[in-house]
Amino acid sequence: MSVLKSNKARWAMTGVVLVAGVLMWHRAPAEKGAPQAAKPALTVVTATLKSAQWQQTLQANGSIVAWQEAIIGAEITGVRIADVLVSVGDEVMRGQVLARLANDTLQANEAESQAALRESEAVLADASANAARIRKLFESGFVSAQQAGQAVTLENTARAKLDAQRARLKVSAQRLAQQNITAPDAGVISARNATVGAITQPAAELFRLIRQGRLEWHADVTADELGLIKKGMKVELTTAQGKRVQGVVRAVSPAINQQTRYGQVLVNLPADTELVAGMFAKGVFLAGEKTATVLPQSAVMLRDNSAFVFVVGENSHVLAKKIITGRRQDNLIEVVSGLSLDAQVVDTGGAFLVEGDLVRVAGRAQ
């Protein structure tokens, strides 16, 4: 019995060894094979920096104002306003009557001056005739030299009074002519204070006129930007309503405001723009074209307030590079620094990558 049990044990051990050998024989080829290659995390399209001619611009804010305003008042005071012929917004011509003053008092004053003039003429005629008669009597010895001198003095006095009365009549005629308040230039009425029945006062403003209807844009710019703006430069304005207007720089302020540290640029605007004085507008100064190195905006990502791109290395692993960006136009963005011209940048899909990821490049963006 002991011999039989020993034989069974040996056969069992032999079977285990044979099974283990077969398993190891089947497994050996797999272990000898090459290791499997890593799979790309993403298939990407790359882009490189390109040169583009972009318009160099400077942005500013400002207000629409009148080119020049004329303040119109009455040249004579103490006279009632009889009629007002224009209102705010009316276009007027040079010399057009804006308002009329009551002329009854003015006409009476002129008539009085004319009567006084005729009286002075009669007094002078009488004094001249009397002086001529006294001269003849003096030559004949019938009157004294003193009497002759008095006659001449009376004649000269009468002549002086006549001249003074002529001047008064001229003043009366001018006052009568000033009964009409007229426009000193063509333009648009921007303010009206004249009221029928009111009495004209010294230095009182009755109307305000935007001369020739011309408006301009006063832009506030920093000291650094002021040096870049030149007379004659083109400007594009955008109003709060979205209306676009083209203008031209008329003048550049030669000084900076000490409180605000801003300078002003005056921009001529074309007529018939439907703009209104006092409006706020944003503007862009077109400073000429300048070469820019650009990338598609889809290739640039923002993280922690910084811009960066993923650059594909020689081994197809991506590396994050921080860049400094500038202007944007359409779907492109300017790269100021931080990237070489030949760098292959991931165009799309960068948001799904992390530094060191393996990618497969499918092509280049056009």
mmCIF file of C-alpha atoms in Angstrom, residues 19-354:
data_model
loop_
_atom_site.group_PDB
_atom_site.id
_atom_site.type_symbol
_atom_site.label_atom_id
_atom_site.label_comp_id
_atom_site.label_asym_id
_atom_site.label_seq_id
_atom_site.Cartn_x
_atom_site.Cartn_y
_atom_site.Cartn_z
ATOM 1 C CA VAL A 19 0.830 21.890 -16.943
ATOM 2 C CA ALA A 20 3.094 24.666 -15.656
ATOM 3 C CA GLY A 21 5.487 24.073 -18.532
ATOM 4 C CA VAL A 22 2.728 24.295 -21.149
ATOM 5 C CA LEU A 23 1.441 27.551 -19.676
ATOM 6 C CA MET A 24 4.896 29.098 -19.652
ATOM 7 C CA TRP A 25 5.489 27.945 -23.255
ATOM 8 C CA HIS A 26 2.302 29.709 -24.447
ATOM 9 C CA ARG A 27 3.111 32.901 -22.530
ATOM 10 C CA ALA A 28 6.728 33.234 -23.661
ATOM 11 C CA PRO A 29 6.063 34.748 -27.173
ATOM 12 C CA ALA A 30 3.969 37.598 -25.734
ATOM 13 C CA GLU A 31 6.686 38.522 -23.268
ATOM 14 C CA LYS A 32 9.311 38.597 -26.021
ATOM 15 C CA GLY A 33 7.262 41.022 -28.227
ATOM 16 C CA ALA A 34 8.010 44.894 -28.508
ATOM 17 C CA PRO A 35 6.196 47.256 -26.047
ATOM 18 C CA GLN A 36 3.044 48.987 -27.386
ATOM 19 C CA ALA A 37 3.356 52.728 -28.522
ATOM 20 C CA ALA A 38 1.593 55.496 -26.482
ATOM 21 C CA LYS A 39 -1.642 56.806 -27.988
ATOM 22 C CA PRO A 40 -1.991 60.573 -28.889
ATOM 23 C CA ALA A 41 -4.258 62.534 -26.575
ATOM 24 C CA LEU A 42 -5.707 64.578 -29.468
ATOM 25 C CA THR A 43 -5.468 65.109 -33.217
ATOM 26 C CA VAL A 44 -4.703 68.792 -33.890
ATOM 27 C CA VAL A 45 -4.183 71.330 -36.652
ATOM 28 C CA THR A 46 -1.250 73.716 -36.198
ATOM 29 C CA ALA A 47 -0.650 77.330 -37.175
ATOM 30 C CA THR A 48 2.385 79.614 -37.357
ATOM 31 C CA LEU A 49 2.858 83.356 -37.015
ATOM 32 C CA LYS A 50 1.997 85.345 -40.128
ATOM 33 C CA SER A 51 2.566 88.962 -41.111
ATOM 34 C CA ALA A 52 -0.393 91.239 -41.768
ATOM 35 C CA GLN A 53 -0.772 94.932 -42.601
ATOM 36 C CA TRP A 54 -3.058 96.358 -39.942
ATOM 37 C CA GLN A 55 -4.311 99.876 -39.508
ATOM 38 C CA GLN A 56 -2.681 101.432 -36.447
ATOM 39 C CA THR A 57 -5.400 103.036 -34.334
ATOM 40 C CA LEU A 58 -5.792 105.145 -31.208
ATOM 41 C CA GLN A 59 -9.085 105.202 -29.358
ATOM 42 C CA ALA A 60 -10.504 108.178 -27.470
ATOM 43 C CA ASN A 61 -13.725 109.576 -26.030
ATOM 44 C CA GLY A 62 -15.122 113.062 -26.394
ATOM 45 C CA SER A 63 -18.086 115.336 -27.018
ATOM 46 C CA ILE A 64 -19.645 116.913 -30.086
ATOM 47 C CA VAL A 65 -19.474 120.721 -29.794
ATOM 48 C CA ALA A 66 -20.144 123.725 -31.993
ATOM 49 C CA TRP A 67 -17.214 124.890 -34.103
ATOM 50 C CA GLN A 68 -17.980 128.499 -33.146
ATOM 51 C CA GLU A 69 -20.999 130.034 -31.449
ATOM 52 C CA ALA A 70 -22.203 133.596 -31.960
ATOM 53 C CA ILE A 71 -24.096 135.295 -29.127
ATOM 54 C CA ILE A 72 -26.681 137.705 -30.495
ATOM 55 C CA GLY A 73 -28.278 140.538 -28.545
ATOM 56 C CA ALA A 74 -29.976 143.877 -29.144
ATOM 57 C CA GLU A 75 -27.712 146.831 -29.879
ATOM 58 C CA ILE A 76 -30.182 149.224 -28.290
ATOM 59 C CA THR A 77 -31.620 148.852 -24.798
ATOM 60 C CA GLY A 78 -34.843 149.825 -23.127
ATOM 61 C CA VAL A 79 -36.958 148.906 -26.170
ATOM 62 C CA ARG A 80 -39.782 146.388 -26.276
ATOM 63 C CA ILE A 81 -39.437 143.238 -28.423
ATOM 64 C CA ALA A 82 -42.323 143.312 -30.900
ATOM 65 C CA ASP A 83 -41.821 140.039 -32.802
ATOM 66 C CA VAL A 84 -39.625 136.913 -32.726
ATOM 67 C CA LEU A 85 -39.241 135.237 -36.111
ATOM 68 C CA VAL A 86 -37.040 132.158 -35.470
ATOM 69 C CA SER A 87 -36.819 129.274 -33.031
ATOM 70 C CA VAL A 88 -34.221 126.746 -31.873
ATOM 71 C CA GLY A 89 -33.049 124.498 -34.710
ATOM 72 C CA ASP A 90 -33.893 126.921 -37.514
ATOM 73 C CA GLU A 91 -31.296 127.423 -40.227
ATOM 74 C CA VAL A 92 -30.710 131.100 -40.997
ATOM 75 C CA MET A 93 -28.748 133.102 -43.546
ATOM 76 C CA ARG A 94 -26.365 135.969 -42.924
ATOM 77 C CA GLY A 95 -28.345 139.182 -42.395
ATOM 78 C CA GLN A 96 -31.673 137.382 -41.879
ATOM 79 C CA VAL A 97 -34.029 139.126 -39.427
ATOM 80 C CA LEU A 98 -34.366 137.131 -36.209
ATOM 81 C CA ALA A 99 -36.519 139.540 -34.197
ATOM 82 C CA ARG A 100 -38.032 143.035 -34.473
ATOM 83 C CA LEU A 101 -38.153 145.729 -31.817
ATOM 84 C CA ALA A 102 -41.056 148.141 -31.349
ATOM 85 C CA ASN A 103 -40.255 151.177 -33.540
ATOM 86 C CA ASP A 104 -42.864 153.732 -32.459
ATOM 87 C CA THR A 105 -40.539 155.333 -29.904
ATOM 88 C CA LEU A 106 -37.603 155.105 -32.284
ATOM 89 C CA GLN A 107 -39.562 156.797 -35.060
ATOM 90 C CA ALA A 108 -40.672 159.545 -32.708
ATOM 91 C CA ASN A 109 -37.078 160.163 -31.633
ATOM 92 C CA GLU A 110 -35.970 160.390 -35.249
ATOM 93 C CA ALA A 111 -38.749 162.828 -36.099
ATOM 94 C CA GLU A 112 -37.766 164.958 -33.096
ATOM 95 C CA SER A 113 -34.143 164.942 -34.243
ATOM 96 C CA GLN A 114 -35.134 166.006 -37.753
ATOM 97 C CA ALA A 115 -37.178 168.911 -36.392
ATOM 98 C CA ALA A 116 -34.318 169.991 -34.145
ATOM 99 C CA LEU A 117 -32.000 169.862 -37.144
ATOM 100 C CA ARG A 118 -34.241 172.162 -39.162
ATOM 101 C CA GLU A 119 -34.384 174.556 -36.208
ATOM 102 C CA SER A 120 -30.601 174.572 -35.954
ATOM 103 C CA GLU A 121 -30.325 175.270 -39.661
ATOM 104 C CA ALA A 122 -32.651 178.274 -39.299
ATOM 105 C CA VAL A 123 -30.696 179.604 -36.301
ATOM 106 C CA LEU A 124 -27.443 179.298 -38.231
ATOM 107 C CA ALA A 125 -28.901 181.082 -41.257
ATOM 108 C CA ASP A 126 -30.050 183.968 -39.055
ATOM 109 C CA ALA A 127 -26.697 184.135 -37.234
ATOM 110 C CA SER A 128 -24.790 184.114 -40.512
ATOM 111 C CA ALA A 129 -26.891 186.912 -41.974
ATOM 112 C CA ASN A 130 -26.523 188.998 -38.806
ATOM 113 C CA ALA A 131 -22.751 188.454 -38.763
ATOM 114 C CA ALA A 132 -22.481 189.578 -42.386
ATOM 115 C CA ARG A 133 -24.454 192.754 -41.655
ATOM 116 C CA ILE A 134 -22.347 193.568 -38.566
ATOM 117 C CA ARG A 135 -19.172 193.100 -40.577
ATOM 118 C CA LYS A 136 -20.267 195.734 -43.097
ATOM 119 C CA LEU A 137 -21.234 198.145 -40.325
ATOM 120 C CA PHE A 138 -17.904 197.522 -38.609
ATOM 121 C CA GLU A 139 -16.070 198.327 -41.828
ATOM 122 C CA SER A 140 -18.056 201.609 -42.037
ATOM 123 C CA GLY A 141 -17.261 202.386 -38.421
ATOM 124 C CA PHE A 142 -20.852 202.243 -37.156
ATOM 125 C CA VAL A 143 -20.248 199.342 -34.704
ATOM 126 C CA SER A 144 -17.412 198.516 -32.402
ATOM 127 C CA ALA A 145 -14.995 195.641 -32.747
ATOM 128 C CA GLN A 146 -16.570 193.999 -29.721
ATOM 129 C CA GLN A 147 -19.986 193.937 -31.369
ATOM 130 C CA ALA A 148 -18.485 192.493 -34.539
ATOM 131 C CA GLY A 149 -16.733 189.759 -32.539
ATOM 132 C CA GLN A 150 -19.956 188.851 -30.728
ATOM 133 C CA ALA A 151 -21.751 188.438 -34.049
ATOM 134 C CA VAL A 152 -19.043 186.100 -35.341
ATOM 135 C CA THR A 153 -19.180 184.090 -32.089
ATOM 136 C CA LEU A 154 -22.938 183.664 -32.383
ATOM 137 C CA GLU A 155 -22.525 182.454 -35.951
ATOM 138 C CA ASN A 156 -19.896 179.896 -34.975
ATOM 139 C CA THR A 157 -22.017 178.712 -32.036
ATOM 140 C CA ALA A 158 -25.014 178.217 -34.304
ATOM 141 C CA ARG A 159 -22.868 176.263 -36.745
ATOM 142 C CA ALA A 160 -21.565 174.001 -33.951
ATOM 143 C CA LYS A 161 -25.101 173.364 -32.700
ATOM 144 C CA LEU A 162 -26.128 172.409 -36.222
ATOM 145 C CA ASP A 163 -23.274 169.887 -36.464
ATOM 146 C CA ALA A 164 -24.258 168.410 -33.099
ATOM 147 C CA GLN A 165 -27.853 168.099 -34.183
ATOM 148 C CA ARG A 166 -26.835 166.363 -37.378
ATOM 149 C CA ALA A 167 -24.920 163.830 -35.271
ATOM 150 C CA ARG A 168 -27.993 163.293 -33.066
ATOM 151 C CA LEU A 169 -30.113 162.695 -36.147
ATOM 152 C CA LYS A 170 -27.583 160.157 -37.400
ATOM 153 C CA VAL A 171 -27.751 158.335 -34.063
ATOM 154 C CA SER A 172 -31.551 158.317 -34.198
ATOM 155 C CA ALA A 173 -31.458 156.904 -37.728
ATOM 156 C CA GLN A 174 -29.036 154.180 -36.631
ATOM 157 C CA ARG A 175 -31.215 153.253 -33.670
ATOM 158 C CA LEU A 176 -34.203 153.035 -35.982
ATOM 159 C CA ALA A 177 -32.212 150.805 -38.339
ATOM 160 C CA GLN A 178 -31.297 148.574 -35.364
ATOM 161 C CA GLN A 179 -34.924 147.770 -34.706
ATOM 162 C CA ASN A 180 -34.247 144.563 -36.651
ATOM 163 C CA ILE A 181 -32.021 142.010 -34.891
ATOM 164 C CA THR A 182 -30.213 140.101 -37.648
ATOM 165 C CA ALA A 183 -27.951 137.051 -37.931
ATOM 166 C CA PRO A 184 -24.238 137.946 -38.149
ATOM 167 C CA ASP A 185 -23.509 134.763 -40.109
ATOM 168 C CA ALA A 186 -25.244 131.765 -41.654
ATOM 169 C CA GLY A 187 -25.851 128.893 -39.267
ATOM 170 C CA VAL A 188 -28.293 127.161 -36.940
ATOM 171 C CA ILE A 189 -30.065 128.717 -33.955
ATOM 172 C CA SER A 190 -28.988 126.736 -30.893
ATOM 173 C CA ALA A 191 -30.648 128.831 -28.163
ATOM 174 C CA ARG A 192 -33.397 131.473 -27.976
ATOM 175 C CA ASN A 193 -34.079 133.733 -24.985
ATOM 176 C CA ALA A 194 -36.010 136.435 -26.827
ATOM 177 C CA THR A 195 -39.658 136.791 -25.771
ATOM 178 C CA VAL A 196 -42.291 139.049 -27.281
ATOM 179 C CA GLY A 197 -43.014 141.959 -24.941
ATOM 180 C CA ALA A 198 -39.718 141.806 -23.051
ATOM 181 C CA ILE A 199 -37.590 144.955 -22.728
ATOM 182 C CA THR A 200 -34.072 144.713 -24.098
ATOM 183 C CA GLN A 201 -31.341 144.869 -21.458
ATOM 184 C CA PRO A 202 -27.629 145.683 -21.706
ATOM 185 C CA ALA A 203 -25.463 142.651 -22.659
ATOM 186 C CA ALA A 204 -28.515 140.352 -22.602
ATOM 187 C CA GLU A 205 -28.307 137.241 -24.818
ATOM 188 C CA LEU A 206 -31.335 136.880 -27.088
ATOM 189 C CA PHE A 207 -30.105 134.185 -29.484
ATOM 190 C CA ARG A 208 -27.177 131.808 -29.851
ATOM 191 C CA LEU A 209 -26.035 130.740 -33.306
ATOM 192 C CA ILE A 210 -23.829 127.816 -34.388
ATOM 193 C CA ARG A 211 -21.840 129.523 -37.125
ATOM 194 C CA GLN A 212 -22.249 127.873 -40.521
ATOM 195 C CA GLY A 213 -23.854 124.921 -38.757
ATOM 196 C CA ARG A 214 -20.412 123.386 -38.305
ATOM 197 C CA LEU A 215 -19.758 120.867 -35.534
ATOM 198 C CA GLU A 216 -16.535 119.312 -34.319
ATOM 199 C CA TRP A 217 -15.456 116.556 -31.962
ATOM 200 C CA HIS A 218 -13.299 117.406 -28.960
ATOM 201 C CA ALA A 219 -11.391 114.257 -28.007
ATOM 202 C CA ASP A 220 -9.525 113.787 -24.731
ATOM 203 C CA VAL A 221 -6.271 111.835 -25.146
ATOM 204 C CA THR A 222 -3.306 111.058 -22.917
ATOM 205 C CA ALA A 223 0.026 112.830 -23.202
ATOM 206 C CA ASP A 224 1.632 109.782 -24.844
ATOM 207 C CA GLU A 225 -1.121 109.482 -27.444
ATOM 208 C CA LEU A 226 -1.146 113.225 -28.140
ATOM 209 C CA GLY A 227 2.321 113.004 -29.688
ATOM 210 C CA LEU A 228 1.133 110.362 -32.180
ATOM 211 C CA ILE A 229 -1.753 112.420 -33.554
ATOM 212 C CA LYS A 230 -1.100 114.802 -36.438
ATOM 213 C CA LYS A 231 -3.125 117.493 -38.165
ATOM 214 C CA GLY A 232 -5.023 116.066 -41.143
ATOM 215 C CA MET A 233 -5.225 112.543 -39.679
ATOM 216 C CA LYS A 234 -8.476 110.703 -40.424
ATOM 217 C CA VAL A 235 -10.858 109.818 -37.607
ATOM 218 C CA GLU A 236 -13.852 107.487 -37.428
ATOM 219 C CA LEU A 237 -16.512 108.348 -34.839
ATOM 220 C CA THR A 238 -19.189 106.098 -33.394
ATOM 221 C CA THR A 239 -22.110 107.670 -31.558
ATOM 222 C CA ALA A 240 -24.148 106.107 -28.767
ATOM 223 C CA GLN A 241 -26.761 105.245 -31.405
ATOM 224 C CA GLY A 242 -24.194 103.334 -33.462
ATOM 225 C CA LYS A 243 -23.912 105.917 -36.231
ATOM 226 C CA ARG A 244 -20.462 106.135 -37.880
ATOM 227 C CA VAL A 245 -19.055 109.475 -39.042
ATOM 228 C CA GLN A 246 -15.739 110.276 -40.738
ATOM 229 C CA GLY A 247 -13.756 113.308 -39.609
ATOM 230 C CA VAL A 248 -10.352 114.975 -39.985
ATOM 231 C CA VAL A 249 -8.071 116.330 -37.251
ATOM 232 C CA ARG A 250 -8.164 120.159 -37.339
ATOM 233 C CA ALA A 251 -5.873 120.994 -34.455
ATOM 234 C CA VAL A 252 -3.916 119.335 -31.649
ATOM 235 C CA SER A 253 -3.701 120.965 -28.235
ATOM 236 C CA PRO A 254 -0.203 122.329 -27.533
ATOM 237 C CA ALA A 255 -0.622 121.838 -23.764
ATOM 238 C CA ILE A 256 -1.830 119.216 -21.272
ATOM 239 C CA ASN A 257 -4.453 119.955 -18.638
ATOM 240 C CA GLN A 258 -2.611 119.956 -15.323
ATOM 241 C CA GLN A 259 -5.586 118.514 -13.415
ATOM 242 C CA THR A 260 -6.743 115.770 -15.772
ATOM 243 C CA ARG A 261 -3.375 115.133 -17.492
ATOM 244 C CA TYR A 262 -5.236 114.925 -20.803
ATOM 245 C CA GLY A 263 -4.862 116.971 -23.968
ATOM 246 C CA GLN A 264 -7.536 117.857 -26.517
ATOM 247 C CA VAL A 265 -7.723 117.088 -30.206
ATOM 248 C CA LEU A 266 -10.176 119.051 -32.373
ATOM 249 C CA VAL A 267 -11.735 117.092 -35.236
ATOM 250 C CA ASN A 268 -13.705 118.667 -38.084
ATOM 251 C CA LEU A 269 -16.949 116.878 -38.928
ATOM 252 C CA PRO A 270 -18.827 116.957 -42.242
ATOM 253 C CA ALA A 271 -22.131 118.752 -42.628
ATOM 254 C CA ASP A 272 -25.492 116.955 -42.576
ATOM 255 C CA THR A 273 -24.351 114.243 -40.154
ATOM 256 C CA GLU A 274 -27.476 114.523 -37.969
ATOM 257 C CA LEU A 275 -25.178 114.958 -34.975
ATOM 258 C CA VAL A 276 -26.192 117.304 -32.164
ATOM 259 C CA ALA A 277 -23.923 119.513 -30.073
ATOM 260 C CA GLY A 278 -23.424 118.006 -26.628
ATOM 261 C CA MET A 279 -23.562 114.375 -27.766
ATOM 262 C CA PHE A 280 -20.976 111.883 -26.480
ATOM 263 C CA ALA A 281 -19.040 109.930 -29.079
ATOM 264 C CA LYS A 282 -16.215 107.416 -29.231
ATOM 265 C CA GLY A 283 -13.578 107.836 -31.898
ATOM 266 C CA VAL A 284 -10.702 105.979 -33.507
ATOM 267 C CA PHE A 285 -7.722 107.844 -34.970
ATOM 268 C CA LEU A 286 -6.369 106.074 -38.077
ATOM 269 C CA ALA A 287 -2.592 106.421 -37.749
ATOM 270 C CA GLY A 288 -1.620 104.478 -40.880
ATOM 271 C CA GLU A 289 -0.814 100.829 -41.583
ATOM 272 C CA LYS A 290 1.731 98.862 -39.588
ATOM 273 C CA THR A 291 3.021 95.288 -39.932
ATOM 274 C CA ALA A 292 1.733 92.910 -37.251
ATOM 275 C CA THR A 293 2.571 89.243 -36.515
ATOM 276 C CA VAL A 294 -0.707 87.415 -35.951
ATOM 277 C CA LEU A 295 -2.242 84.089 -34.986
ATOM 278 C CA PRO A 296 -5.811 82.808 -35.178
ATOM 279 C CA GLN A 297 -7.646 83.812 -32.013
ATOM 280 C CA SER A 298 -8.631 80.164 -31.524
ATOM 281 C CA ALA A 299 -4.965 79.316 -30.860
ATOM 282 C CA VAL A 300 -4.643 81.702 -27.914
ATOM 283 C CA MET A 301 -5.992 80.825 -24.478
ATOM 284 C CA LEU A 302 -6.275 82.823 -21.276
ATOM 285 C CA ARG A 303 -5.398 81.544 -17.837
ATOM 286 C CA ASP A 304 -4.718 83.589 -14.689
ATOM 287 C CA ASN A 305 -5.038 86.825 -16.716
ATOM 288 C CA SER A 306 -2.218 85.695 -19.027
ATOM 289 C CA ALA A 307 -2.290 84.591 -22.658
ATOM 290 C CA PHE A 308 -0.542 81.379 -23.716
ATOM 291 C CA VAL A 309 -0.380 78.894 -26.581
ATOM 292 C CA PHE A 310 0.556 75.229 -26.926
ATOM 293 C CA VAL A 311 3.636 74.674 -29.102
ATOM 294 C CA VAL A 312 4.146 71.245 -30.697
ATOM 295 C CA GLY A 313 7.700 69.972 -30.118
ATOM 296 C CA GLU A 314 9.763 67.632 -32.303
ATOM 297 C CA ASN A 315 8.520 64.603 -30.402
ATOM 298 C CA SER A 316 4.891 65.717 -30.864
ATOM 299 C CA HIS A 317 4.546 66.614 -27.197
ATOM 300 C CA VAL A 318 3.022 70.046 -26.483
ATOM 301 C CA LEU A 319 4.632 72.775 -24.425
ATOM 302 C CA ALA A 320 2.702 75.737 -22.981
ATOM 303 C CA LYS A 321 4.278 79.122 -23.823
ATOM 304 C CA LYS A 322 3.199 82.446 -22.353
ATOM 305 C CA ILE A 323 2.856 85.268 -24.883
ATOM 306 C CA ILE A 324 2.037 88.983 -24.924
ATOM 307 C CA THR A 325 -0.826 89.936 -27.224
ATOM 308 C CA GLY A 326 -1.861 93.203 -28.811
ATOM 309 C CA ARG A 327 -4.630 94.239 -31.157
ATOM 310 C CA ARG A 328 -7.463 92.067 -32.431
ATOM 311 C CA GLN A 329 -9.036 92.167 -35.861
ATOM 312 C CA ASP A 330 -11.647 89.809 -37.257
ATOM 313 C CA ASN A 331 -10.553 86.305 -36.102
ATOM 314 C CA LEU A 332 -6.876 87.213 -35.710
ATOM 315 C CA ILE A 333 -4.855 88.445 -32.739
ATOM 316 C CA GLU A 334 -1.493 90.213 -32.717
ATOM 317 C CA VAL A 335 1.392 88.490 -30.899
ATOM 318 C CA VAL A 336 3.778 91.138 -29.579
ATOM 319 C CA SER A 337 6.369 88.810 -28.019
ATOM 320 C CA GLY A 338 6.992 85.373 -26.559
ATOM 321 C CA LEU A 339 6.854 83.233 -29.713
ATOM 322 C CA SER A 340 9.303 82.425 -32.512
ATOM 323 C CA LEU A 341 8.250 82.754 -36.146
ATOM 324 C CA ASP A 342 8.658 79.027 -36.924
ATOM 325 C CA ALA A 343 6.851 77.707 -33.836
ATOM 326 C CA GLN A 344 4.072 75.191 -34.609
ATOM 327 C CA VAL A 345 1.124 76.279 -32.472
ATOM 328 C CA VAL A 346 -1.976 74.194 -31.771
ATOM 329 C CA ASP A 347 -4.792 76.023 -33.564
ATOM 330 C CA THR A 348 -7.868 74.395 -32.024
ATOM 331 C CA GLY A 349 -8.447 72.038 -29.137
ATOM 332 C CA GLY A 350 -5.891 73.581 -26.824
ATOM 333 C CA ALA A 351 -8.460 73.770 -24.063
ATOM 334 C CA PHE A 352 -8.437 69.942 -23.886
ATOM 335 C CA LEU A 353 -4.661 69.638 -23.557
ATOM 336 C CA VAL A 354 -2.198 69.845 -20.710
#
